[in-house]
XYZ file of C-alpha atoms in Angstrom:
67
model
C 2.182 17.802 4.562
C 5.116 16.042 2.925
C 6.532 17.636 -0.429
C 7.873 14.299 -1.239
C 4.462 12.716 -1.588
C 2.280 13.641 -4.447
C -1.378 14.170 -4.541
C -2.132 10.938 -6.660
C 1.189 9.102 -5.543
C -0.300 5.572 -5.153
C -3.651 3.548 -5.422
C -5.498 1.377 -3.016
C -7.397 -1.244 -4.762
C -9.126 -4.647 -3.900
C -7.790 -7.340 -6.657
C -10.736 -10.091 -6.839
C -7.978 -12.584 -8.326
C -6.092 -12.166 -5.413
C -8.904 -11.779 -3.047
C -6.783 -8.743 -0.956
C -6.315 -5.263 -1.062
C -3.194 -4.126 -3.266
C -1.137 -1.148 -3.377
C 0.255 0.346 -6.691
C 2.656 2.966 -7.362
C 1.139 5.554 -9.860
C 4.667 6.423 -11.452
C 6.000 8.685 -8.273
C 9.114 10.364 -8.318
C 10.002 8.874 -4.859
C 8.429 5.404 -4.879
C 6.553 3.445 -2.530
C 7.829 0.888 -0.388
C 6.607 -1.841 1.502
C 8.289 -3.553 4.327
C 11.437 -1.684 3.126
C 11.252 -2.811 -0.563
C 10.769 -0.842 -3.442
C 6.806 -1.755 -4.453
C 5.178 -1.028 -8.062
C 2.156 -3.382 -7.394
C 1.918 -5.466 -4.169
C -0.361 -7.362 -2.395
C -0.883 -6.200 1.206
C -0.754 -8.204 4.361
C -2.135 -7.406 7.971
C 1.095 -5.129 9.501
C 2.530 -4.429 6.367
C 4.426 -1.060 6.566
C 3.779 1.085 3.616
C 6.210 4.035 3.255
C 5.325 6.943 0.657
C 8.112 9.738 0.783
C 8.649 10.315 4.646
C 5.371 9.247 5.583
C 4.854 5.544 6.856
C 1.472 3.749 7.354
C 0.580 0.401 9.012
C -1.972 -1.540 6.858
C -4.326 -3.427 9.156
C -6.654 -6.418 7.344
C -9.963 -5.975 9.546
C -12.019 -9.278 9.636
C -15.473 -10.404 10.431
C -14.539 -11.017 13.743
C -12.712 -7.952 14.457
C -15.983 -5.853 13.538
């Protein structure tokens, strides 16, 4: 567990208008970073690095070919 990440730090959702997965900061104290840039609401691309506090996640977009 990381004390710099809250239980409701960010949300992931599918945006129909953008046709992709987005991440949104839910007013966290320490922020959300995508590819080392502050992100309040960002469309994620394959391989994007998401940082929440001291935790880094890599976003992977699956395609029909990868299933």
